[in-house]
Amino acid sequence: MSGTVHIIGAGLSGLSAALALSARGRSAIVHEATTFAGGRCRSFYDAALNMTIDNGNHLLLSGNRAALGYLRGIGAAQRLVGPPTAEFSFVDLASRERWTLRFNDGHLPLWIFSSSGRVPGTRALDYLPLARLLWARPGKTVGEVIACEGPVYRRLVGPLLLAALNIDPPQGAARLATAVIRETLAAGGRACRPLIAREGLGETLIKPALACLQQRGVAVRMEHQLRGLRFAGERVEALDFGSETTALAPDDAVVLAVPPYAAASLVRGLGVPTEFRAIVNAHFRVEPPADLPPILGALNGTVEWIFAFPGRLAVTVSAGDRLMETPRDVLAKTIWGEVASVTGLPTALPPWQIVRERRATFAATPAQDARRPGAKTAWRNLVLAGDWTNTGLPATIEGAIRSGNRAAKLIAKLQ
Ligand SMILES: Cc1cc2nc3c(=O)[nH]c(=O)nc-3n(C[C@H](O)[C@H](O)[C@H](O)COP(=O)(O)OP(=O)(O)OC[C@H]3O[C@@H](n4cnc5c(N)ncnc54)[C@H](O)[C@@H]3O)c2cc1C
């Protein structure tokens, strides 16, 4: 079959579906509601800083195989940078202690036997209970599977799961924690190298994808919001864009790659996650000190991760719902105070910007996880994609791209 596939949404799930379909020679067209591609993973020019920034720091790990495949496919793999081995530097804002975790490459976690590679104040035996997370039963929370206390939890597992699940880890779905641990810590250092888009998310993940789609003749229509789907029997027969309607030919198909609340308003009876967690990012226009690691984890403060970019420091606070109502200048001052104390930079506040993404990810609780639908729908030519569909992973770039790839495969099989 060779009909056109209409992809609704130019986030990473939609873009990856479009890339996978066009790589197979399928004709595709992407419809995006806003003026930009990238969705929750985007760069934009910020007037307050007079520079281009990302909506939020995005960390990938070298074990994110779908994301790395996507980048190779668009010729941008080299734009993701990271250390040659898996290293994570931390600072404790309360005790001022600093340490670096160094994971060995192989599957056997030899690093837990090295006092200079593991979390300070821990013994190898303290890591044993973590194995329980590898075989957690569905429906359980992390807090029901492991004790969320002690130095291994506070200094390693807690920060890792908070960043990956974007939820206070004890409430998080153990099934999602299991997937994260299996694909990272348990897979060895080779899967744990931290990777960042040093030149920005747009230059790394979005612009090269758009260029690749353009080369393949895939149109990406901006400001083209889907207002409704017209169903007829077991098919979608037309797409309603408000000012125009596109009738679908018998072999045309649709990949709906929009956020869950948008999908629920377009597809009757679709169950989707309904709760979300925020992520807060603070950006400061300042040259990072030369000795600052590209990513620094911080404990016992508001700041959780500090990312160093050329001419800019950016801070991430996950599950940041508690900070949504804090006045922006108060937040900037609090965060900068912590950053200055860690980096030794002057305490005077540099130019700053706060970006608060209220619905950054669905809330990764067992109940919300259970609401995630699969990619197939009751309609033969309609497939779902998005980080919130049931990928088995938390809402991440890796999950979004896997969902786009899966949608493309299903379309190929369906017809
Ligand atoms: C601040 C922040 C930090 C993050 N950090 C990380 C991280 O460190 N590591 C990581 O792996 N992940 C991270 N994530 C998660 C990651 O960004 C998302 O998982 C991923 O971008 C989701 O892609 P998506 O395509 O599923 O959805 P989206 O990006 O939401 O894309 C959906 C698209 O559909 C469009 N749309 C909506 N309705 C319509 C309509 N009716 N018609 C047409 N178009 C429509 C939207 O405008 C949007 O462009 C972070 C997210 C945020 C917000």
CSV table of C-alpha atoms and ligand atoms in Angstrom, one decimal:
chain,number,residue,atom,x,y,z
A,1,MET,CA,0.0,0.0,0.0
A,2,SER,CA,1.2,3.5,-0.7
A,3,GLY,CA,-1.2,6.0,0.7
A,4,THR,CA,-0.2,9.1,2.5
A,5,VAL,CA,0.4,9.0,6.3
A,6,HIS,CA,-0.7,12.1,8.1
A,7,ILE,CA,1.3,12.6,11.2
A,8,ILE,CA,-0.3,15.0,13.7
A,9,GLY,CA,2.3,16.7,16.0
A,10,ALA,CA,5.9,17.6,15.3
A,11,GLY,CA,7.3,16.6,18.7
A,12,LEU,CA,9.9,13.8,18.8
A,13,SER,CA,7.4,11.1,18.5
A,14,GLY,CA,5.8,12.6,15.4
A,15,LEU,CA,9.2,13.4,13.8
A,16,SER,CA,10.5,9.9,14.5
A,17,ALA,CA,7.4,8.4,12.9
A,18,ALA,CA,7.8,10.7,9.9
A,19,LEU,CA,11.5,9.8,9.6
A,20,ALA,CA,10.9,6.0,9.9
A,21,LEU,CA,8.0,6.1,7.4
A,22,SER,CA,9.8,8.2,4.8
A,23,ALA,CA,12.9,6.0,5.2
A,24,ARG,CA,10.7,3.1,4.0
A,25,GLY,CA,9.6,5.2,1.1
A,26,ARG,CA,6.1,6.0,2.5
A,27,SER,CA,4.6,9.4,1.6
A,28,ALA,CA,4.0,11.4,4.7
A,29,ILE,CA,3.0,14.8,5.8
A,30,VAL,CA,3.3,16.3,9.3
A,31,HIS,CA,0.8,18.7,10.8
A,32,GLU,CA,1.9,20.8,13.7
A,33,ALA,CA,-0.4,23.2,15.7
A,34,THR,CA,2.2,25.7,16.8
A,35,THR,CA,4.8,27.7,14.9
A,36,PHE,CA,7.7,25.4,15.9
A,37,ALA,CA,8.7,21.7,15.8
A,38,GLY,CA,10.1,19.9,18.8
A,39,GLY,CA,7.1,20.1,21.2
A,40,ARG,CA,8.4,19.7,24.8
A,41,CYS,CA,12.0,19.4,23.5
A,42,ARG,CA,12.8,22.7,21.8
A,43,SER,CA,15.1,25.7,21.6
A,44,PHE,CA,14.0,29.3,21.3
A,45,TYR,CA,15.5,32.7,21.2
A,46,ASP,CA,15.1,34.4,24.6
A,47,ALA,CA,15.1,38.2,24.7
A,48,ALA,CA,16.0,38.5,28.4
A,49,LEU,CA,19.2,36.6,27.8
A,50,ASN,CA,19.7,37.6,24.2
A,51,MET,CA,20.6,34.1,23.3
A,52,THR,CA,19.0,30.9,22.2
A,53,ILE,CA,18.1,28.5,25.1
A,54,ASP,CA,16.4,25.2,25.5
A,55,ASN,CA,13.0,24.9,27.2
A,56,GLY,CA,14.8,22.6,29.6
A,57,ASN,CA,18.0,20.6,30.0
A,58,HIS,CA,17.6,17.2,28.4
A,59,LEU,CA,19.9,14.4,29.5
A,60,LEU,CA,20.3,11.3,27.4
A,61,LEU,CA,22.3,8.2,28.3
A,62,SER,CA,24.4,6.2,25.9
A,63,GLY,CA,22.0,3.3,26.5
A,64,ASN,CA,19.2,5.2,24.9
A,65,ARG,CA,19.4,3.2,21.7
A,66,ALA,CA,16.4,4.5,19.9
A,67,ALA,CA,17.4,8.1,20.5
A,68,LEU,CA,20.9,7.4,19.3
A,69,GLY,CA,19.5,5.6,16.2
A,70,TYR,CA,17.3,8.6,15.5
A,71,LEU,CA,20.3,10.9,15.7
A,72,ARG,CA,22.4,8.7,13.4
A,73,GLY,CA,19.5,8.6,10.9
A,74,ILE,CA,19.5,12.4,10.7
A,75,GLY,CA,23.3,12.7,10.7
A,76,ALA,CA,23.5,14.5,14.1
A,77,ALA,CA,24.9,11.8,16.4
A,78,GLN,CA,28.1,13.8,16.8
A,79,ARG,CA,26.2,16.8,18.2
A,80,LEU,CA,25.5,14.9,21.4
A,81,VAL,CA,28.5,15.1,23.7
A,82,GLY,CA,29.6,13.5,26.9
A,83,PRO,CA,32.6,12.0,28.7
A,84,PRO,CA,34.3,8.9,27.2
A,85,THR,CA,33.3,6.9,30.3
A,86,ALA,CA,30.3,6.9,32.6
A,87,GLU,CA,31.0,9.6,35.2
A,88,PHE,CA,28.6,11.6,37.4
A,89,SER,CA,29.9,14.4,39.6
A,90,PHE,CA,27.9,15.4,42.7
A,91,VAL,CA,27.9,18.0,45.4
A,92,ASP,CA,26.1,18.0,48.7
A,93,LEU,CA,24.9,21.5,49.4
A,94,ALA,CA,24.4,20.8,53.1
A,95,SER,CA,27.8,19.1,53.8
A,96,ARG,CA,29.8,20.6,50.9
A,97,GLU,CA,31.1,17.2,50.1
A,98,ARG,CA,31.9,16.5,46.5
A,99,TRP,CA,32.3,13.1,44.8
A,100,THR,CA,32.3,11.5,41.4
A,101,LEU,CA,30.6,8.2,40.6
A,102,ARG,CA,32.5,6.1,38.0
A,103,PHE,CA,30.7,3.1,36.6
A,104,ASN,CA,32.8,0.5,35.0
A,105,ASP,CA,32.0,-0.5,31.4
A,106,GLY,CA,30.9,-4.1,31.7
A,107,HIS,CA,27.7,-5.6,33.1
A,108,LEU,CA,29.2,-6.7,36.4
A,109,PRO,CA,28.9,-3.7,38.7
A,110,LEU,CA,32.6,-3.7,39.8
A,111,TRP,CA,32.4,0.0,40.7
A,112,ILE,CA,30.4,-0.8,43.9
A,113,PHE,CA,33.6,-2.5,45.2
A,114,SER,CA,35.7,0.6,44.6
A,115,SER,CA,35.6,3.2,47.4
A,116,SER,CA,36.7,5.9,44.9
A,117,GLY,CA,34.0,4.9,42.3
A,118,ARG,CA,30.9,4.4,44.6
A,119,VAL,CA,28.9,6.7,46.7
A,120,PRO,CA,30.9,8.0,49.7
A,121,GLY,CA,29.9,6.5,53.0
A,122,THR,CA,28.5,3.2,51.4
A,123,ARG,CA,29.7,-0.4,51.3
A,124,ALA,CA,29.2,-2.8,48.4
A,125,LEU,CA,26.6,-4.7,50.4
A,126,ASP,CA,24.4,-1.6,50.6
A,127,TYR,CA,23.7,-1.9,46.9
A,128,LEU,CA,22.3,-5.4,47.1
A,129,PRO,CA,18.6,-4.4,47.9
A,130,LEU,CA,18.6,-2.5,44.6
A,131,ALA,CA,18.3,-5.9,42.9
A,132,ARG,CA,14.7,-5.9,44.1
A,133,LEU,CA,13.9,-3.1,41.7
A,134,LEU,CA,15.0,-5.3,38.7
A,135,TRP,CA,12.0,-7.6,39.2
A,136,ALA,CA,9.4,-5.4,40.7
A,137,ARG,CA,5.8,-6.6,40.3
A,138,PRO,CA,3.4,-4.4,38.2
A,139,GLY,CA,1.2,-2.0,40.2
A,140,LYS,CA,3.8,-1.4,42.9
A,141,THR,CA,5.4,1.9,43.8
A,142,VAL,CA,9.1,2.3,44.2
A,143,GLY,CA,8.5,2.9,47.9
A,144,GLU,CA,6.8,-0.5,48.2
A,145,VAL,CA,9.8,-2.3,46.6
A,146,ILE,CA,12.8,-0.7,48.2
A,147,ALA,CA,13.5,1.4,51.3
A,148,CYS,CA,13.8,5.0,50.1
A,149,GLU,CA,16.4,5.9,52.7
A,150,GLY,CA,20.1,5.5,53.4
A,151,PRO,CA,23.1,7.0,51.5
A,152,VAL,CA,22.7,4.7,48.4
A,153,TYR,CA,19.2,5.9,48.0
A,154,ARG,CA,19.7,9.6,48.9
A,155,ARG,CA,22.9,10.0,46.8
A,156,LEU,CA,22.3,7.8,43.8
A,157,VAL,CA,19.0,6.0,43.3
A,158,GLY,CA,16.8,8.9,44.5
A,159,PRO,CA,18.4,11.5,42.2
A,160,LEU,CA,18.5,9.1,39.3
A,161,LEU,CA,14.9,8.1,39.6
A,162,LEU,CA,13.7,11.6,40.3
A,163,ALA,CA,15.4,12.7,37.0
A,164,ALA,CA,14.1,9.8,35.0
A,165,LEU,CA,10.6,9.5,36.3
A,166,ASN,CA,10.0,13.2,37.1
A,167,ILE,CA,8.2,12.3,40.3
A,168,ASP,CA,9.1,11.9,44.0
A,169,PRO,CA,10.5,8.4,43.6
A,170,PRO,CA,8.7,6.6,46.5
A,171,GLN,CA,5.4,7.4,44.6
A,172,GLY,CA,6.8,6.4,41.2
A,173,ALA,CA,5.7,3.2,39.4
A,174,ALA,CA,8.2,0.5,40.1
A,175,ARG,CA,7.7,-1.0,36.7
A,176,LEU,CA,9.1,2.2,35.1
A,177,ALA,CA,12.0,2.4,37.6
A,178,THR,CA,12.8,-1.2,36.6
A,179,ALA,CA,12.9,-0.3,33.0
A,180,VAL,CA,15.2,2.6,33.7
A,181,ILE,CA,17.6,0.6,36.0
A,182,ARG,CA,17.7,-2.4,33.5
A,183,GLU,CA,18.6,-0.2,30.6
A,184,THR,CA,21.1,2.0,32.5
A,185,LEU,CA,22.7,1.0,35.8
A,186,ALA,CA,22.3,-2.8,35.3
A,187,ALA,CA,23.5,-2.6,31.7
A,188,GLY,CA,26.9,-1.3,32.8
A,189,GLY,CA,28.8,1.9,32.3
A,190,ARG,CA,28.7,1.6,28.5
A,191,ALA,CA,24.9,2.4,28.7
A,192,CYS,CA,25.3,5.1,31.3
A,193,ARG,CA,27.5,7.8,29.7
A,194,PRO,CA,25.6,11.1,30.2
A,195,LEU,CA,25.1,12.8,26.8
A,196,ILE,CA,23.9,16.4,26.3
A,197,ALA,CA,23.0,18.5,23.3
A,198,ARG,CA,25.8,21.1,23.8
A,199,GLU,CA,24.7,23.3,20.9
A,200,GLY,CA,21.1,23.1,22.0
A,201,LEU,CA,18.1,20.8,21.5
A,202,GLY,CA,17.0,22.5,18.3
A,203,GLU,CA,20.4,22.2,16.5
A,204,THR,CA,20.8,18.6,17.6
A,205,LEU,CA,17.4,16.9,17.6
A,206,ILE,CA,15.0,19.1,15.6
A,207,LYS,CA,16.6,21.1,12.8
A,208,PRO,CA,18.5,18.1,11.3
A,209,ALA,CA,15.3,16.1,11.4
A,210,LEU,CA,13.4,18.8,9.6
A,211,ALA,CA,16.2,19.1,7.0
A,212,CYS,CA,16.1,15.3,6.5
A,213,LEU,CA,12.3,15.3,6.1
A,214,GLN,CA,12.5,18.1,3.6
A,215,GLN,CA,15.1,16.3,1.6
A,216,ARG,CA,12.8,13.3,1.4
A,217,GLY,CA,9.9,15.5,0.3
A,218,VAL,CA,7.9,15.3,3.6
A,219,ALA,CA,6.0,18.5,4.2
A,220,VAL,CA,5.8,19.8,7.7
A,221,ARG,CA,2.9,22.2,8.0
A,222,MET,CA,3.2,24.6,10.9
A,223,GLU,CA,0.2,26.3,12.5
A,224,HIS,CA,-2.0,23.5,11.1
A,225,GLN,CA,-3.8,22.3,14.2
A,226,LEU,CA,-6.0,19.2,13.8
A,227,ARG,CA,-9.5,20.2,15.2
A,228,GLY,CA,-11.3,16.9,14.7
A,229,LEU,CA,-11.1,13.4,13.3
A,230,ARG,CA,-14.1,12.1,11.3
A,231,PHE,CA,-14.7,8.5,11.9
A,232,ALA,CA,-16.6,6.1,9.6
A,233,GLY,CA,-17.0,2.5,10.6
A,234,GLU,CA,-13.6,1.1,11.4
A,235,ARG,CA,-11.7,4.0,9.7
A,236,VAL,CA,-10.9,7.6,10.0
A,237,GLU,CA,-12.2,9.1,6.8
A,238,ALA,CA,-11.3,12.8,7.2
A,239,LEU,CA,-9.1,15.3,9.1
A,240,ASP,CA,-10.7,18.5,10.1
A,241,PHE,CA,-8.3,21.4,10.3
A,242,GLY,CA,-10.9,24.1,10.9
A,243,SER,CA,-10.6,26.1,7.8
A,244,GLU,CA,-10.2,23.0,5.6
A,245,THR,CA,-11.0,19.3,5.7
A,246,THR,CA,-8.7,16.6,4.2
A,247,ALA,CA,-10.5,13.5,3.0
A,248,LEU,CA,-8.5,10.3,3.5
A,249,ALA,CA,-8.1,7.9,0.6
A,250,PRO,CA,-8.7,4.2,1.5
A,251,ASP,CA,-5.0,3.5,2.0
A,252,ASP,CA,-4.2,6.8,3.9
A,253,ALA,CA,-3.4,6.5,7.6
A,254,VAL,CA,-3.0,8.8,10.6
A,255,VAL,CA,-0.4,8.8,13.4
A,256,LEU,CA,-1.7,10.9,16.3
A,257,ALA,CA,1.4,12.1,18.0
A,258,VAL,CA,-0.1,14.8,20.3
A,259,PRO,CA,0.0,15.1,24.1
A,260,PRO,CA,-2.5,13.0,26.0
A,261,TYR,CA,-5.0,15.7,26.7
A,262,ALA,CA,-5.1,16.7,23.0
A,263,ALA,CA,-5.5,13.0,22.0
A,264,ALA,CA,-8.4,12.5,24.4
A,265,SER,CA,-10.2,15.5,23.0
A,266,LEU,CA,-9.8,14.1,19.4
A,267,VAL,CA,-10.6,10.4,20.0
A,268,ARG,CA,-13.8,9.5,21.7
A,269,GLY,CA,-13.5,7.1,24.6
A,270,LEU,CA,-9.7,7.1,24.7
A,271,GLY,CA,-8.3,6.6,28.1
A,272,VAL,CA,-5.1,8.6,28.8
A,273,PRO,CA,-3.0,9.7,31.7
A,274,THR,CA,-4.7,12.7,33.3
A,275,GLU,CA,-2.1,13.8,35.9
A,276,PHE,CA,1.2,15.6,35.2
A,277,ARG,CA,4.3,16.8,36.9
A,278,ALA,CA,6.2,20.0,36.2
A,279,ILE,CA,9.9,20.6,35.4
A,280,VAL,CA,11.5,24.0,36.3
A,281,ASN,CA,14.6,25.2,34.5
A,282,ALA,CA,16.6,28.3,35.4
A,283,HIS,CA,19.0,29.7,32.8
A,284,PHE,CA,21.8,32.2,33.6
A,285,ARG,CA,23.9,34.1,31.1
A,286,VAL,CA,27.3,33.5,32.5
A,287,GLU,CA,30.5,31.8,31.4
A,288,PRO,CA,30.8,28.5,33.3
A,289,PRO,CA,34.1,28.1,35.3
A,290,ALA,CA,36.6,26.0,33.3
A,291,ASP,CA,36.7,23.3,36.0
A,292,LEU,CA,32.9,22.8,36.3
A,293,PRO,CA,31.8,19.4,34.9
A,294,PRO,CA,29.3,19.6,32.1
A,295,ILE,CA,26.7,18.1,34.4
A,296,LEU,CA,26.8,18.3,38.2
A,297,GLY,CA,24.2,16.7,40.5
A,298,ALA,CA,23.3,18.7,43.6
A,299,LEU,CA,21.7,17.3,46.8
A,300,ASN,CA,19.9,19.0,49.7
A,301,GLY,CA,19.0,22.2,47.9
A,302,THR,CA,16.5,23.5,45.4
A,303,VAL,CA,18.9,22.9,42.6
A,304,GLU,CA,19.1,19.3,41.3
A,305,TRP,CA,21.3,19.4,38.2
A,306,ILE,CA,23.6,22.1,36.9
A,307,PHE,CA,24.4,21.9,33.2
A,308,ALA,CA,27.3,24.0,31.7
A,309,PHE,CA,26.8,25.3,28.2
A,310,PRO,CA,28.9,27.8,26.3
A,311,GLY,CA,28.1,31.2,27.8
A,312,ARG,CA,25.3,29.7,30.0
A,313,LEU,CA,24.5,27.7,33.1
A,314,ALA,CA,21.2,26.0,33.3
A,315,VAL,CA,19.6,24.3,36.3
A,316,THR,CA,16.9,21.6,36.4
A,317,VAL,CA,14.4,21.0,39.1
A,318,SER,CA,12.3,17.9,38.5
A,319,ALA,CA,8.8,17.3,39.9
A,320,GLY,CA,8.9,21.1,40.4
A,321,ASP,CA,5.2,21.5,41.1
A,322,ARG,CA,6.0,23.1,44.5
A,323,LEU,CA,7.8,25.9,42.7
A,324,MET,CA,5.0,26.9,40.2
A,325,GLU,CA,3.6,29.7,42.3
A,326,THR,CA,7.0,31.0,43.6
A,327,PRO,CA,7.6,34.5,42.2
A,328,ARG,CA,10.1,34.2,39.3
A,329,ASP,CA,12.7,36.6,40.7
A,330,VAL,CA,12.6,34.9,44.1
A,331,LEU,CA,13.2,31.5,42.4
A,332,ALA,CA,16.0,33.0,40.3
A,333,LYS,CA,17.7,34.4,43.4
A,334,THR,CA,17.4,31.2,45.4
A,335,ILE,CA,18.7,29.1,42.6
A,336,TRP,CA,21.6,31.4,41.7
A,337,GLY,CA,22.6,31.6,45.4
A,338,GLU,CA,23.1,27.8,45.3
A,339,VAL,CA,24.8,27.8,42.0
A,340,ALA,CA,27.2,30.6,43.1
A,341,SER,CA,28.1,28.7,46.2
A,342,VAL,CA,28.9,25.6,44.3
A,343,THR,CA,30.8,27.2,41.4
A,344,GLY,CA,32.5,30.1,43.2
A,345,LEU,CA,31.0,32.6,40.7
A,346,PRO,CA,30.1,36.0,42.1
A,347,THR,CA,26.8,36.1,44.1
A,348,ALA,CA,25.4,39.1,42.0
A,349,LEU,CA,22.5,37.7,39.9
A,350,PRO,CA,23.5,37.5,36.2
A,351,PRO,CA,20.8,37.8,33.5
A,352,TRP,CA,18.4,35.0,34.0
A,353,GLN,CA,15.3,33.3,32.7
A,354,ILE,CA,13.0,30.8,34.4
A,355,VAL,CA,11.1,28.3,32.2
A,356,ARG,CA,8.3,26.3,34.0
A,357,GLU,CA,6.8,23.5,32.1
A,358,ARG,CA,3.6,22.7,34.0
A,359,ARG,CA,2.8,19.5,32.1
A,360,ALA,CA,6.3,18.4,31.4
A,361,THR,CA,5.5,14.7,31.8
A,362,PHE,CA,2.6,12.5,32.9
A,363,ALA,CA,2.7,11.6,36.6
A,364,ALA,CA,4.6,8.4,36.6
A,365,THR,CA,2.5,6.7,39.3
A,366,PRO,CA,1.2,3.1,39.0
A,367,ALA,CA,-2.3,4.4,38.5
A,368,GLN,CA,-1.4,6.9,35.7
A,369,ASP,CA,1.0,4.3,34.1
A,370,ALA,CA,-2.0,1.9,33.9
A,371,ARG,CA,-4.0,4.5,31.9
A,372,ARG,CA,-1.5,4.5,29.1
A,373,PRO,CA,-3.0,3.1,25.9
A,374,GLY,CA,-1.1,1.0,23.4
A,375,ALA,CA,-0.4,2.3,19.9
A,376,LYS,CA,-3.3,0.5,18.2
A,377,THR,CA,-6.7,1.9,18.2
A,378,ALA,CA,-10.2,0.7,17.4
A,379,TRP,CA,-9.8,2.3,14.0
A,380,ARG,CA,-7.8,0.5,11.3
A,381,ASN,CA,-5.9,3.5,10.0
A,382,LEU,CA,-5.3,5.4,13.2
A,383,VAL,CA,-2.2,4.8,15.4
A,384,LEU,CA,-1.1,6.6,18.5
A,385,ALA,CA,2.4,7.8,19.4
A,386,GLY,CA,3.8,9.9,22.2
A,387,ASP,CA,5.9,9.5,25.4
A,388,TRP,CA,2.6,8.9,27.3
A,389,THR,CA,1.5,5.9,25.3
A,390,ASN,CA,2.4,2.5,26.8
A,391,THR,CA,6.1,2.3,25.9
A,392,GLY,CA,7.1,0.6,29.2
A,393,LEU,CA,9.4,3.6,29.8
A,394,PRO,CA,8.8,6.9,31.6
A,395,ALA,CA,8.1,10.0,29.6
A,396,THR,CA,11.4,10.6,28.0
A,397,ILE,CA,13.0,11.3,24.6
A,398,GLU,CA,13.8,7.6,24.3
A,399,GLY,CA,10.2,6.7,25.0
A,400,ALA,CA,8.9,9.3,22.5
A,401,ILE,CA,11.2,8.1,19.8
A,402,ARG,CA,10.4,4.4,20.4
A,403,SER,CA,6.7,5.2,20.2
A,404,GLY,CA,7.2,7.0,16.9
A,405,ASN,CA,9.2,4.0,15.5
A,406,ARG,CA,6.5,1.6,16.8
A,407,ALA,CA,3.7,3.7,15.1
A,408,ALA,CA,5.6,3.6,11.8
A,409,LYS,CA,6.0,-0.2,12.0
A,410,LEU,CA,2.3,-0.7,12.8
A,411,ILE,CA,1.3,1.5,9.9
A,412,ALA,CA,3.5,-0.6,7.6
A,413,LYS,CA,1.8,-3.8,9.0
A,414,LEU,CA,-1.7,-2.5,9.1
A,415,GLN,CA,-2.2,-2.0,5.4
B,1,LIG,C1,11.5,20.7,30.8
B,1,LIG,C2,11.6,19.3,30.3
B,1,LIG,C3,12.8,18.6,30.6
B,1,LIG,C4,12.9,17.3,30.1
B,1,LIG,N1,14.0,16.6,30.3
B,1,LIG,C5,14.2,15.4,29.7
B,1,LIG,C6,15.4,14.7,29.8
B,1,LIG,O1,16.3,15.2,30.5
B,1,LIG,N2,15.6,13.5,29.2
B,1,LIG,C7,14.5,12.9,28.5
B,1,LIG,O2,14.7,11.9,27.9
B,1,LIG,N3,13.3,13.6,28.4
B,1,LIG,C8,13.1,14.7,29.0
B,1,LIG,N4,11.9,15.4,28.9
B,1,LIG,C9,10.8,14.7,28.2
B,1,LIG,C10,10.8,14.9,26.7
B,1,LIG,O3,11.0,16.2,26.3
B,1,LIG,C11,9.5,14.3,26.1
B,1,LIG,O4,9.3,13.0,26.5
B,1,LIG,C12,9.4,14.4,24.6
B,1,LIG,O5,9.8,15.6,24.1
B,1,LIG,C13,7.9,14.1,24.2
B,1,LIG,O6,7.7,14.1,22.8
B,1,LIG,P1,6.3,13.8,22.2
B,1,LIG,O7,6.4,13.8,20.8
B,1,LIG,O8,5.8,12.5,22.9
B,1,LIG,O9,5.3,15.0,22.7
B,1,LIG,P2,5.4,16.5,22.5
B,1,LIG,O10,6.8,17.0,22.5
B,1,LIG,O11,4.4,17.1,23.5
B,1,LIG,O12,4.8,16.8,21.0
B,1,LIG,C14,3.5,16.8,20.7
B,1,LIG,C15,3.3,17.9,19.5
B,1,LIG,O13,1.9,17.8,19.1
B,1,LIG,C16,1.5,19.2,18.8
B,1,LIG,N5,0.1,19.2,18.9
B,1,LIG,C17,-0.7,19.2,20.0
B,1,LIG,N6,-2.0,19.2,19.6
B,1,LIG,C18,-2.0,19.2,18.2
B,1,LIG,C19,-3.1,19.3,17.2
B,1,LIG,N7,-4.4,19.2,17.6
B,1,LIG,N8,-2.7,19.3,15.9
B,1,LIG,C20,-1.4,19.4,15.5
B,1,LIG,N9,-0.4,19.3,16.4
B,1,LIG,C21,-0.7,19.2,17.8
B,1,LIG,C22,2.2,20.0,19.9
B,1,LIG,O14,2.3,21.3,19.6
B,1,LIG,C23,3.6,19.3,20.0
B,1,LIG,O15,4.5,19.9,19.1
B,1,LIG,C24,11.8,16.7,29.4
B,1,LIG,C25,10.6,17.4,29.1
B,1,LIG,C26,10.5,18.7,29.6
B,1,LIG,C27,9.3,19.5,29.3
